[in-house]
Tab-separated table of N, CA and C in Angstrom:
chain	number	residue	atom	x	y	z
P	27	MET	N	0.836	-1.176	0.000
P	27	MET	CA	0.000	0.000	0.000
P	27	MET	C	0.881	1.238	0.000
P	28	LYS	N	0.359	2.278	-0.559
P	28	LYS	CA	1.109	3.523	-0.576
P	28	LYS	C	1.085	4.145	0.812
P	29	VAL	N	2.146	4.780	1.141
P	29	VAL	CA	2.247	5.407	2.457
P	29	VAL	C	1.912	6.883	2.299
P	30	SER	N	0.712	7.141	1.816
P	30	SER	CA	0.316	8.515	1.535
P	30	SER	C	-0.114	9.267	2.785
P	31	TYR	N	-0.350	8.566	3.853
P	31	TYR	CA	-0.838	9.228	5.056
P	31	TYR	C	0.231	9.342	6.136
P	32	GLN	N	1.484	9.183	5.764
P	32	GLN	CA	2.552	9.192	6.756
P	32	GLN	C	2.600	10.504	7.541
P	33	GLU	N	2.489	11.621	6.819
P	33	GLU	CA	2.551	12.923	7.482
P	33	GLU	C	1.365	13.105	8.426
P	34	ASP	N	0.165	12.706	7.980
P	34	ASP	CA	-1.009	12.800	8.843
P	34	ASP	C	-0.822	11.950	10.092
P	35	LEU	N	-0.244	10.782	9.907
P	35	LEU	CA	-0.027	9.890	11.037
P	35	LEU	C	0.939	10.517	12.041
P	36	ARG	N	1.997	11.156	11.529
P	36	ARG	CA	2.945	11.821	12.429
P	36	ARG	C	2.252	12.918	13.240
P	37	LYS	N	1.433	13.725	12.554
P	37	LYS	CA	0.714	14.797	13.254
P	37	LYS	C	-0.238	14.218	14.294
P	38	TRP	N	-0.872	13.119	13.940
P	38	TRP	CA	-1.836	12.482	14.828
P	38	TRP	C	-1.132	11.977	16.088
P	39	VAL	N	0.034	11.381	15.922
P	39	VAL	CA	0.776	10.837	17.052
P	39	VAL	C	1.328	11.952	17.930
P	40	LYS	N	1.826	13.027	17.310
P	40	LYS	CA	2.427	14.122	18.079
P	40	LYS	C	1.403	14.881	18.909
P	41	GLY	N	0.167	14.926	18.437
P	41	GLY	CA	-0.849	15.635	19.193
P	41	GLY	C	-0.879	17.112	18.853
P	42	PRO	N	-1.655	17.908	19.598
P	42	PRO	CA	-1.788	19.331	19.302
P	42	PRO	C	-0.459	20.064	19.477
P	43	GLU	N	-0.175	20.939	18.536
P	43	GLU	CA	1.011	21.791	18.541
P	43	GLU	C	2.308	20.990	18.581
P	44	GLY	N	2.272	19.748	18.151
P	44	GLY	CA	3.485	18.947	18.050
P	44	GLY	C	4.186	18.684	19.367
P	45	THR	N	3.461	18.741	20.469
P	45	THR	CA	4.095	18.588	21.775
P	45	THR	C	4.424	17.145	22.104
P	46	GLY	N	3.716	16.232	21.492
P	46	GLY	CA	3.926	14.837	21.839
P	46	GLY	C	3.198	14.486	23.130
P	47	GLN	N	2.584	15.463	23.730
P	47	GLN	CA	1.830	15.273	24.968
P	47	GLN	C	0.358	15.443	24.638
P	48	GLU	N	-0.364	14.370	24.733
P	48	GLU	CA	-1.787	14.441	24.427
P	48	GLU	C	-2.541	13.891	25.619
P	49	SER	N	-3.616	14.568	25.955
P	49	SER	CA	-4.361	14.106	27.120
P	49	SER	C	-5.035	12.773	26.815
P	50	LYS	N	-5.270	12.034	27.861
P	50	LYS	CA	-5.907	10.723	27.728
P	50	LYS	C	-7.310	10.877	27.142
P	51	GLU	N	-8.018	11.930	27.560
P	51	GLU	CA	-9.371	12.180	27.056
P	51	GLU	C	-9.346	12.451	25.555
P	52	SER	N	-8.389	13.238	25.120
P	52	SER	CA	-8.281	13.574	23.702
P	52	SER	C	-8.027	12.324	22.863
P	53	ARG	N	-7.138	11.464	23.328
P	53	ARG	CA	-6.867	10.208	22.604
P	53	ARG	C	-8.105	9.330	22.549
P	54	GLU	N	-8.814	9.258	23.665
P	54	GLU	CA	-10.026	8.435	23.721
P	54	GLU	C	-11.103	9.003	22.803
P	55	ASP	N	-11.252	10.336	22.790
P	55	ASP	CA	-12.229	10.970	21.895
P	55	ASP	C	-11.887	10.694	20.435
P	56	ARG	N	-10.615	10.819	20.087
P	56	ARG	CA	-10.197	10.572	18.710
P	56	ARG	C	-10.422	9.108	18.318
P	57	ARG	N	-10.143	8.208	19.243
P	57	ARG	CA	-10.355	6.788	18.978
P	57	ARG	C	-11.837	6.490	18.744
P	58	LYS	N	-12.706	7.064	19.570
P	58	LYS	CA	-14.154	6.865	19.405
P	58	LYS	C	-14.630	7.453	18.081
P	59	TRP	N	-14.149	8.654	17.759
P	59	TRP	CA	-14.553	9.297	16.506
P	59	TRP	C	-14.107	8.452	15.307
P	60	THR	N	-12.872	7.963	15.349
P	60	THR	CA	-12.352	7.137	14.257
P	60	THR	C	-13.162	5.858	14.125
P	61	LYS	N	-13.459	5.234	15.243
P	61	LYS	CA	-14.252	4.000	15.231
P	61	LYS	C	-15.635	4.254	14.621
P	62	MET	N	-16.239	5.398	14.965
P	62	MET	CA	-17.545	5.751	14.420
P	62	MET	C	-17.452	5.979	12.904
P	63	GLN	N	-16.409	6.683	12.460
P	63	GLN	CA	-16.228	6.925	11.026
P	63	GLN	C	-16.043	5.613	10.265
P	64	VAL	N	-15.268	4.710	10.819
P	64	VAL	CA	-15.034	3.404	10.188
P	64	VAL	C	-16.336	2.627	10.105
P	65	SER	N	-17.094	2.650	11.171
P	65	SER	CA	-18.377	1.940	11.203
P	65	SER	C	-19.329	2.492	10.144
P	66	GLN	N	-19.438	3.816	10.061
P	66	GLN	CA	-20.313	4.432	9.063
P	66	GLN	C	-19.855	4.111	7.646
P	67	LEU	N	-18.571	4.187	7.417
P	67	LEU	CA	-18.030	3.912	6.083
P	67	LEU	C	-18.296	2.471	5.666
P	68	SER	N	-18.079	1.533	6.574
P	68	SER	CA	-18.291	0.128	6.216
P	68	SER	C	-19.769	-0.192	6.026
P	69	GLU	N	-20.666	0.568	6.658
P	69	GLU	CA	-22.104	0.377	6.437
P	69	GLU	C	-22.548	0.996	5.117
P	70	GLU	N	-22.023	2.168	4.789
P	70	GLU	CA	-22.419	2.866	3.566
P	70	GLU	C	-21.891	2.187	2.312
P	71	VAL	N	-20.665	1.727	2.362
P	71	VAL	CA	-20.013	1.154	1.183
P	71	VAL	C	-19.980	-0.359	1.355
P	72	LYS	N	-20.741	-1.052	0.541
P	72	LYS	CA	-20.792	-2.511	0.669
P	72	LYS	C	-19.571	-3.180	0.058
P	73	GLU	N	-19.113	-2.681	-1.077
P	73	GLU	CA	-17.895	-3.233	-1.670
P	73	GLU	C	-17.196	-2.170	-2.499
P	74	CYS	N	-15.881	-2.207	-2.441
P	74	CYS	CA	-15.060	-1.284	-3.217
P	74	CYS	C	-13.657	-1.861	-3.311
P	75	THR	N	-12.844	-1.235	-4.138
P	75	THR	CA	-11.453	-1.670	-4.268
P	75	THR	C	-10.585	-0.832	-3.334
P	76	LEU	N	-9.350	-1.230	-3.190
P	76	LEU	CA	-8.431	-0.541	-2.284
P	76	LEU	C	-8.204	0.930	-2.658
P	77	PRO	N	-7.978	1.264	-3.944
P	77	PRO	CA	-7.826	2.692	-4.278
P	77	PRO	C	-9.090	3.511	-3.970
P	78	GLU	N	-10.271	2.909	-4.189
P	78	GLU	CA	-11.517	3.610	-3.863
P	78	GLU	C	-11.628	3.823	-2.356
P	79	LEU	N	-11.265	2.801	-1.587
P	79	LEU	CA	-11.305	2.916	-0.129
P	79	LEU	C	-10.336	3.993	0.356
P	80	GLU	N	-9.183	4.067	-0.279
P	80	GLU	CA	-8.200	5.083	0.089
P	80	GLU	C	-8.779	6.488	-0.105
P	81	ARG	N	-9.468	6.698	-1.234
P	81	ARG	CA	-10.092	8.009	-1.484
P	81	ARG	C	-11.199	8.297	-0.468
P	82	LEU	N	-12.015	7.284	-0.160
P	82	LEU	CA	-13.098	7.476	0.806
P	82	LEU	C	-12.549	7.803	2.199
P	83	CYS	N	-11.484	7.136	2.580
P	83	CYS	CA	-10.866	7.409	3.890
P	83	CYS	C	-10.311	8.828	3.940
P	84	LYS	N	-9.704	9.236	2.849
P	84	LYS	CA	-9.128	10.584	2.809
P	84	LYS	C	-10.230	11.637	2.939
P	85	LYS	N	-11.384	11.404	2.277
P	85	LYS	CA	-12.507	12.341	2.381
P	85	LYS	C	-13.015	12.444	3.815
P	86	ARG	N	-13.018	11.331	4.522
P	86	ARG	CA	-13.519	11.307	5.897
P	86	ARG	C	-12.467	11.733	6.918
P	87	GLY	N	-11.227	11.834	6.475
P	87	GLY	CA	-10.168	12.250	7.388
P	87	GLY	C	-9.675	11.150	8.306
P	88	ILE	N	-9.785	9.910	7.843
P	88	ILE	CA	-9.277	8.798	8.648
P	88	ILE	C	-8.193	8.065	7.868
P	89	LEU	N	-7.377	7.334	8.585
P	89	LEU	CA	-6.318	6.552	7.960
P	89	LEU	C	-6.880	5.216	7.495
P	90	ILE	N	-6.375	4.733	6.367
P	90	ILE	CA	-6.852	3.447	5.854
P	90	ILE	C	-6.535	2.330	6.844
P	91	TRP	N	-5.490	2.506	7.640
P	91	TRP	CA	-5.134	1.493	8.643
P	91	TRP	C	-6.206	1.387	9.713
P	92	SER	N	-6.987	2.457	9.896
P	92	SER	CA	-8.092	2.399	10.858
P	92	SER	C	-9.124	1.380	10.412
P	93	ILE	N	-9.356	1.314	9.108
P	93	ILE	CA	-10.301	0.329	8.566
P	93	ILE	C	-9.777	-1.072	8.866
P	94	LYS	N	-8.506	-1.267	8.623
P	94	LYS	CA	-7.902	-2.583	8.856
P	94	LYS	C	-7.998	-2.974	10.333
P	95	TYR	N	-7.864	-2.018	11.211
P	95	TYR	CA	-7.861	-2.290	12.646
P	95	TYR	C	-9.273	-2.444	13.217
P	96	TYR	N	-10.182	-1.513	12.879
P	96	TYR	CA	-11.507	-1.507	13.484
P	96	TYR	C	-12.539	-2.342	12.727
P	97	SER	N	-12.273	-2.625	11.467
P	97	SER	CA	-13.222	-3.412	10.678
P	97	SER	C	-12.461	-4.395	9.784
P	98	PRO	N	-11.827	-5.401	10.384
P	98	PRO	CA	-10.983	-6.313	9.597
P	98	PRO	C	-11.742	-7.117	8.541
P	99	ASP	N	-12.993	-7.471	8.822
P	99	ASP	CA	-13.771	-8.231	7.829
P	99	ASP	C	-14.032	-7.390	6.585
P	100	PHE	N	-14.385	-6.130	6.797
P	100	PHE	CA	-14.610	-5.228	5.670
P	100	PHE	C	-13.314	-5.035	4.885
P	101	PHE	N	-12.204	-4.881	5.589
P	101	PHE	CA	-10.912	-4.698	4.925
P	101	PHE	C	-10.546	-5.931	4.097
P	102	ARG	N	-10.790	-7.132	4.632
P	102	ARG	CA	-10.525	-8.364	3.868
P	102	ARG	C	-11.397	-8.425	2.620
P	103	ALA	N	-12.663	-7.997	2.743
P	103	ALA	CA	-13.559	-7.980	1.583
P	103	ALA	C	-13.052	-6.998	0.522
P	104	VAL	N	-12.530	-5.862	0.960
P	104	VAL	CA	-11.973	-4.875	0.031
P	104	VAL	C	-10.757	-5.460	-0.688
P	105	LEU	N	-9.884	-6.135	0.051
P	105	LEU	CA	-8.714	-6.769	-0.571
P	105	LEU	C	-9.135	-7.828	-1.583
P	106	GLU	N	-10.126	-8.635	-1.223
P	106	GLU	CA	-10.593	-9.690	-2.136
P	106	GLU	C	-11.194	-9.082	-3.402
P	107	LYS	N	-11.984	-8.022	-3.238
P	107	LYS	CA	-12.569	-7.339	-4.398
P	107	LYS	C	-11.459	-6.758	-5.279
P	108	SER	N	-10.451	-6.156	-4.669
P	108	SER	CA	-9.332	-5.584	-5.423
P	108	SER	C	-8.590	-6.666	-6.194
P	109	ARG	N	-8.325	-7.781	-5.537
P	109	ARG	CA	-7.640	-8.907	-6.196
P	109	ARG	C	-8.449	-9.420	-7.382
P	110	ASN	N	-9.750	-9.628	-7.161
P	110	ASN	CA	-10.598	-10.150	-8.234
P	110	ASN	C	-10.663	-9.195	-9.418
P	111	CYS	N	-10.786	-7.904	-9.139
P	111	CYS	CA	-10.818	-6.915	-10.224
P	111	CYS	C	-9.502	-6.915	-10.997
P	112	ALA	N	-8.395	-6.974	-10.280
P	112	ALA	CA	-7.081	-6.964	-10.935
P	112	ALA	C	-6.897	-8.204	-11.804
P	113	ILE	N	-7.255	-9.372	-11.285
P	113	ILE	CA	-7.113	-10.608	-12.065
P	113	ILE	C	-8.030	-10.578	-13.277
P	114	GLN	N	-9.256	-10.086	-13.102
P	114	GLN	CA	-10.192	-10.006	-14.226
P	114	GLN	C	-9.656	-9.077	-15.310
P	115	GLU	N	-9.053	-7.972	-14.916
P	115	GLU	CA	-8.470	-7.062	-15.907
P	115	GLU	C	-7.308	-7.712	-16.642
P	116	VAL	N	-6.514	-8.506	-15.940
P	116	VAL	CA	-5.421	-9.236	-16.597
P	116	VAL	C	-6.003	-10.179	-17.642
P	117	ILE	N	-7.033	-10.907	-17.269
P	117	ILE	CA	-7.666	-11.857	-18.194
P	117	ILE	C	-8.229	-11.129	-19.406
P	118	GLU	N	-8.884	-9.993	-19.183
P	118	GLU	CA	-9.456	-9.232	-20.298
P	118	GLU	C	-8.370	-8.689	-21.217
P	119	GLU	N	-7.262	-8.232	-20.648
P	119	GLU	CA	-6.185	-7.687	-21.482
P	119	GLU	C	-5.503	-8.761	-22.313
P	120	ILE	N	-5.348	-9.939	-21.737
P	120	ILE	CA	-4.716	-11.024	-22.487
P	120	ILE	C	-5.685	-11.586	-23.520
P	121	GLY	N	-6.959	-11.653	-23.169
P	121	GLY	CA	-7.948	-12.236	-24.073
P	121	GLY	C	-7.673	-13.714	-24.245
P	122	THR	N	-7.747	-14.182	-25.473
P	122	THR	CA	-7.443	-15.590	-25.730
P	122	THR	C	-6.113	-15.727	-26.449
P	123	GLU	N	-5.363	-14.649	-26.486
P	123	GLU	CA	-4.043	-14.675	-27.114
P	123	GLU	C	-2.996	-15.073	-26.091
P	124	TRP	N	-1.978	-15.725	-26.555
P	124	TRP	CA	-0.887	-16.112	-25.672
P	124	TRP	C	0.045	-14.927	-25.500
P	125	CYS	N	0.648	-14.805	-24.344
P	125	CYS	CA	1.661	-13.774	-24.136
P	125	CYS	C	2.858	-14.415	-23.440
P	126	SER	N	3.989	-13.777	-23.550
P	126	SER	CA	5.210	-14.341	-22.968
P	126	SER	C	5.149	-14.224	-21.444
P	127	PRO	N	5.904	-15.058	-20.744
P	127	PRO	CA	5.942	-14.945	-19.281
P	127	PRO	C	6.380	-13.555	-18.813
P	128	HIS	N	7.310	-12.932	-19.547
P	128	HIS	CA	7.757	-11.586	-19.178
P	128	HIS	C	6.604	-10.585	-19.294
P	129	GLN	N	5.837	-10.667	-20.398
P	129	GLN	CA	4.696	-9.767	-20.571
P	129	GLN	C	3.672	-9.984	-19.462
P	130	LEU	N	3.455	-11.237	-19.112
P	130	LEU	CA	2.491	-11.555	-18.069
P	130	LEU	C	2.950	-11.012	-16.712
P	131	ARG	N	4.218	-11.184	-16.378
P	131	ARG	CA	4.742	-10.649	-15.116
P	131	ARG	C	4.634	-9.124	-15.082
P	132	THR	N	4.930	-8.488	-16.215
P	132	THR	CA	4.827	-7.028	-16.294
P	132	THR	C	3.384	-6.583	-16.080
P	133	LEU	N	2.458	-7.299	-16.679
P	133	LEU	CA	1.039	-6.980	-16.528
P	133	LEU	C	0.597	-7.136	-15.069
P	134	PHE	N	1.044	-8.199	-14.422
P	134	PHE	CA	0.708	-8.389	-13.010
P	134	PHE	C	1.310	-7.282	-12.150
P	135	LYS	N	2.523	-6.885	-12.452
P	135	LYS	CA	3.165	-5.812	-11.693
P	135	LYS	C	2.363	-4.516	-11.832
P	136	GLN	N	1.913	-4.217	-13.057
P	136	GLN	CA	1.112	-3.011	-13.292
P	136	GLN	C	-0.188	-3.054	-12.495
P	137	LYS	N	-0.857	-4.205	-12.525
P	137	LYS	CA	-2.143	-4.321	-11.820
P	137	LYS	C	-1.953	-4.247	-10.307
P	138	ASN	N	-0.873	-4.834	-9.794
P	138	ASN	CA	-0.604	-4.736	-8.358
P	138	ASN	C	-0.388	-3.284	-7.950
P	139	GLU	N	0.320	-2.529	-8.782
P	139	GLU	CA	0.538	-1.109	-8.485
P	139	GLU	C	-0.758	-0.321	-8.617
P	140	GLU	N	-1.527	-0.623	-9.651
P	140	GLU	CA	-2.784	0.088	-9.892
P	140	GLU	C	-3.775	-0.109	-8.745
P	141	TYR	N	-3.826	-1.314	-8.199
P	141	TYR	CA	-4.768	-1.621	-7.121
P	141	TYR	C	-4.133	-1.561	-5.729
P	142	ASP	N	-2.917	-1.038	-5.629
P	142	ASP	CA	-2.211	-0.898	-4.346
P	142	ASP	C	-2.071	-2.224	-3.606
P	143	LEU	N	-1.839	-3.294	-4.339
P	143	LEU	CA	-1.656	-4.606	-3.725
P	143	LEU	C	-0.163	-4.867	-3.555
P	144	ASP	N	0.210	-5.393	-2.416
P	144	ASP	CA	1.604	-5.767	-2.193
P	144	ASP	C	1.645	-7.123	-1.512
P	145	ARG	N	2.836	-7.581	-1.179
P	145	ARG	CA	2.944	-8.946	-0.662
P	145	ARG	C	2.235	-9.134	0.671
P	146	HIS	N	1.975	-8.059	1.391
P	146	HIS	CA	1.248	-8.160	2.656
P	146	HIS	C	-0.246	-7.928	2.478
P	147	HIS	N	-0.640	-7.413	1.340
P	147	HIS	CA	-2.037	-7.046	1.119
P	147	HIS	C	-2.543	-7.574	-0.217
P	148	GLY	N	-2.579	-8.886	-0.371
P	148	GLY	CA	-3.268	-9.525	-1.481
P	148	GLY	C	-2.615	-9.455	-2.838
P	149	GLU	N	-1.314	-9.325	-2.921
P	149	GLU	CA	-0.629	-9.253	-4.209
P	149	GLU	C	-1.028	-10.438	-5.100
P	150	ILE	N	-1.268	-10.146	-6.376
P	150	ILE	CA	-1.621	-11.209	-7.316
P	150	ILE	C	-0.390	-11.634	-8.097
P	151	SER	N	-0.419	-12.880	-8.559
P	151	SER	CA	0.695	-13.406	-9.342
P	151	SER	C	0.142	-14.350	-10.405
P	152	CYS	N	1.020	-14.866	-11.223
P	152	CYS	CA	0.619	-15.767	-12.299
P	152	CYS	C	-0.105	-16.997	-11.765
P	153	ASP	N	0.253	-17.453	-10.586
P	153	ASP	CA	-0.380	-18.641	-10.009
P	153	ASP	C	-1.871	-18.439	-9.753
P	154	ASP	N	-2.281	-17.207	-9.544
P	154	ASP	CA	-3.682	-16.935	-9.238
P	154	ASP	C	-4.597	-17.122	-10.442
P	155	LEU	N	-4.052	-17.071	-11.642
P	155	LEU	CA	-4.880	-17.230	-12.843
P	155	LEU	C	-5.585	-18.576	-12.880
P	156	GLN	N	-4.854	-19.642	-12.597
P	156	GLN	CA	-5.446	-20.974	-12.665
P	156	GLN	C	-6.525	-21.146	-11.602
P	157	GLU	N	-6.330	-20.580	-10.426
P	157	GLU	CA	-7.327	-20.673	-9.366
P	157	GLU	C	-8.551	-19.819	-9.676
P	158	TYR	N	-8.338	-18.626	-10.219
P	158	TYR	CA	-9.429	-17.677	-10.442
P	158	TYR	C	-10.373	-18.132	-11.544
P	159	ASP	N	-9.816	-18.538	-12.673
P	159	ASP	CA	-10.648	-18.951	-13.801
P	159	ASP	C	-9.997	-20.140	-14.508
P	160	PRO	N	-10.231	-21.357	-13.985
P	160	PRO	CA	-9.574	-22.531	-14.562
P	160	PRO	C	-9.938	-22.771	-16.029
P	161	ASN	N	-11.162	-22.452	-16.430
P	161	ASN	CA	-11.565	-22.661	-17.830
P	161	ASN	C	-10.766	-21.766	-18.766
P	162	TRP	N	-10.640	-20.503	-18.404
P	162	TRP	CA	-9.860	-19.570	-19.218
P	162	TRP	C	-8.406	-20.010	-19.259
P	163	PHE	N	-7.875	-20.397	-18.115
P	163	PHE	CA	-6.488	-20.855	-18.046
P	163	PHE	C	-6.282	-22.042	-18.985
P	164	HIS	N	-7.227	-22.959	-18.988
P	164	HIS	CA	-7.132	-24.141	-19.848
P	164	HIS	C	-7.114	-23.737	-21.321
P	165	VAL	N	-8.012	-22.840	-21.688
P	165	VAL	CA	-8.107	-22.427	-23.088
P	165	VAL	C	-6.834	-21.721	-23.541
P	166	VAL	N	-6.367	-20.779	-22.757
P	166	VAL	CA	-5.238	-19.959	-23.181
P	166	VAL	C	-3.902	-20.675	-23.042
P	167	PHE	N	-3.687	-21.334	-21.930
P	167	PHE	CA	-2.360	-21.885	-21.681
P	167	PHE	C	-2.211	-23.356	-22.050
P	168	LYS	N	-3.171	-24.180	-21.693
P	168	LYS	CA	-2.992	-25.610	-21.913
P	168	LYS	C	-3.025	-25.986	-23.381
P	169	GLN	N	-3.688	-25.191	-24.215
P	169	GLN	CA	-3.674	-25.535	-25.631
P	169	GLN	C	-2.308	-25.230	-26.249
P	170	ARG	N	-1.513	-24.409	-25.601
P	170	ARG	CA	-0.176	-24.107	-26.093
P	170	ARG	C	0.890	-24.931	-25.372
P	171	TYR	N	0.492	-25.583	-24.339
P	171	TYR	CA	1.424	-26.398	-23.562
P	171	TYR	C	0.826	-27.794	-23.439
P	172	VAL	N	1.651	-28.812	-23.345
P	172	VAL	CA	1.137	-30.156	-23.107
P	172	VAL	C	1.824	-30.714	-21.876
P	173	THR	N	1.137	-31.602	-21.236
P	173	THR	CA	1.732	-32.273	-20.093
P	173	THR	C	2.584	-33.404	-20.628
P	174	LEU	N	3.835	-33.389	-20.278
P	174	LEU	CA	4.721	-34.453	-20.730
P	174	LEU	C	4.490	-35.695	-19.879
P	175	PRO	N	4.572	-36.883	-20.481
P	175	PRO	CA	4.337	-38.100	-19.708
P	175	PRO	C	5.388	-38.270	-18.615
P	176	ASP	N	5.009	-38.926	-17.584
P	176	ASP	CA	5.886	-39.296	-16.473
P	176	ASP	C	6.404	-38.119	-15.651
P	177	ILE	N	5.767	-36.968	-15.733
P	177	ILE	CA	6.216	-35.880	-14.861
P	177	ILE	C	5.135	-35.471	-13.873
P	178	ILE	N	3.978	-36.128	-13.939
P	178	ILE	CA	2.935	-35.812	-12.966
P	178	ILE	C	3.375	-36.390	-11.629
P	179	ASP	N	3.393	-35.543	-10.640
P	179	ASP	CA	3.839	-35.990	-9.325
P	179	ASP	C	2.876	-37.012	-8.753
P	180	LYS	N	3.396	-37.928	-8.001
P	180	LYS	CA	2.599	-39.009	-7.415
P	180	LYS	C	1.603	-38.486	-6.385
P	181	ASP	N	1.929	-37.363	-5.757
P	181	ASP	CA	1.034	-36.836	-4.724
P	181	ASP	C	-0.153	-36.070	-5.300
P	182	GLY	N	-0.271	-36.017	-6.605
P	182	GLY	CA	-1.430	-35.376	-7.228
P	182	GLY	C	-1.294	-33.887	-7.416
P	183	SER	N	-0.107	-33.353	-7.246
P	183	SER	CA	0.070	-31.922	-7.457
P	183	SER	C	-0.034	-31.627	-8.953
P	184	PRO	N	-0.299	-30.376	-9.317
P	184	PRO	CA	-0.529	-30.053	-10.728
P	184	PRO	C	0.660	-30.421	-11.612
P	185	PRO	N	0.380	-30.827	-12.843
P	185	PRO	CA	1.460	-31.201	-13.761
P	185	PRO	C	2.253	-29.978	-14.206
P	186	ARG	N	3.468	-30.211	-14.639
P	186	ARG	CA	4.289	-29.145	-15.208
P	186	ARG	C	4.015	-29.099	-16.703
P	187	PHE	N	4.230	-27.953	-17.312
P	187	PHE	CA	3.931	-27.801	-18.733
P	187	PHE	C	5.185	-27.433	-19.503
P	188	ARG	N	5.248	-27.866	-20.743
P	188	ARG	CA	6.325	-27.493	-21.662
P	188	ARG	C	5.676	-27.003	-22.946
P	189	LYS	N	6.268	-25.987	-23.533
P	189	LYS	CA	5.724	-25.436	-24.767
P	189	LYS	C	5.948	-26.411	-25.917
P	190	VAL	N	4.978	-26.477	-26.794
P	190	VAL	CA	5.061	-27.374	-27.941
P	190	VAL	C	5.069	-26.538	-29.210
P	191	LEU	N	6.065	-26.738	-30.045
P	191	LEU	CA	6.140	-26.053	-31.331
P	191	LEU	C	6.173	-27.107	-32.426
P	192	ASP	N	5.209	-27.087	-33.297
P	192	ASP	CA	5.136	-28.026	-34.421
P	192	ASP	C	5.265	-29.474	-33.962
P	193	GLY	N	4.686	-29.797	-32.849
P	193	GLY	CA	4.705	-31.170	-32.381
P	193	GLY	C	6.015	-31.605	-31.773
P	194	GLU	N	7.010	-30.733	-31.721
P	194	GLU	CA	8.312	-31.076	-31.146
P	194	GLU	C	8.409	-30.455	-29.757
P	195	TYR	N	8.928	-31.198	-28.828
P	195	TYR	CA	9.130	-30.668	-27.487
P	195	TYR	C	10.382	-29.802	-27.482
P	196	THR	N	10.272	-28.647	-26.861
P	196	THR	CA	11.461	-27.802	-26.704
P	196	THR	C	11.768	-27.728	-25.223
P	197	GLY	N	12.960	-27.646	-24.894
P	197	GLY	CA	13.281	-27.645	-23.474
P	197	GLY	C	14.343	-26.754	-23.160
């Protein structure tokens, strides 16, 4: 996630006039107000992506981390929606055409940046394609790759694929 609220967070921690001394009542009032804002936001917005949530939090004057702390279920739903939207956009951009692994990695990197996903917050990768839409994965990738005999693991894990050109295996 982008650290766009770092300065606000510093001001919030330092308290009024940057003294670093904040009364217990003031902290409690701010905590209650933040909790109320998070509650209202999660009731008003049923689903959104992470960038949309970031804008909504900024409008309300709360930190996105408050959502994660006070409403973890809503935050998980936002991450899941962001992941699904990003993967769907990858699928739409690729269509039914094959692309190189480098192009695919670049596309995933772009979508992770676009949706503010990182390794701690739902980052998507090439592995997610097969889980998200197995039919699409089969059409696009398996028709260009074949499972070579005797490489399917005994424990039932997914087979490895090798590209096939003119019926000849390349390795």
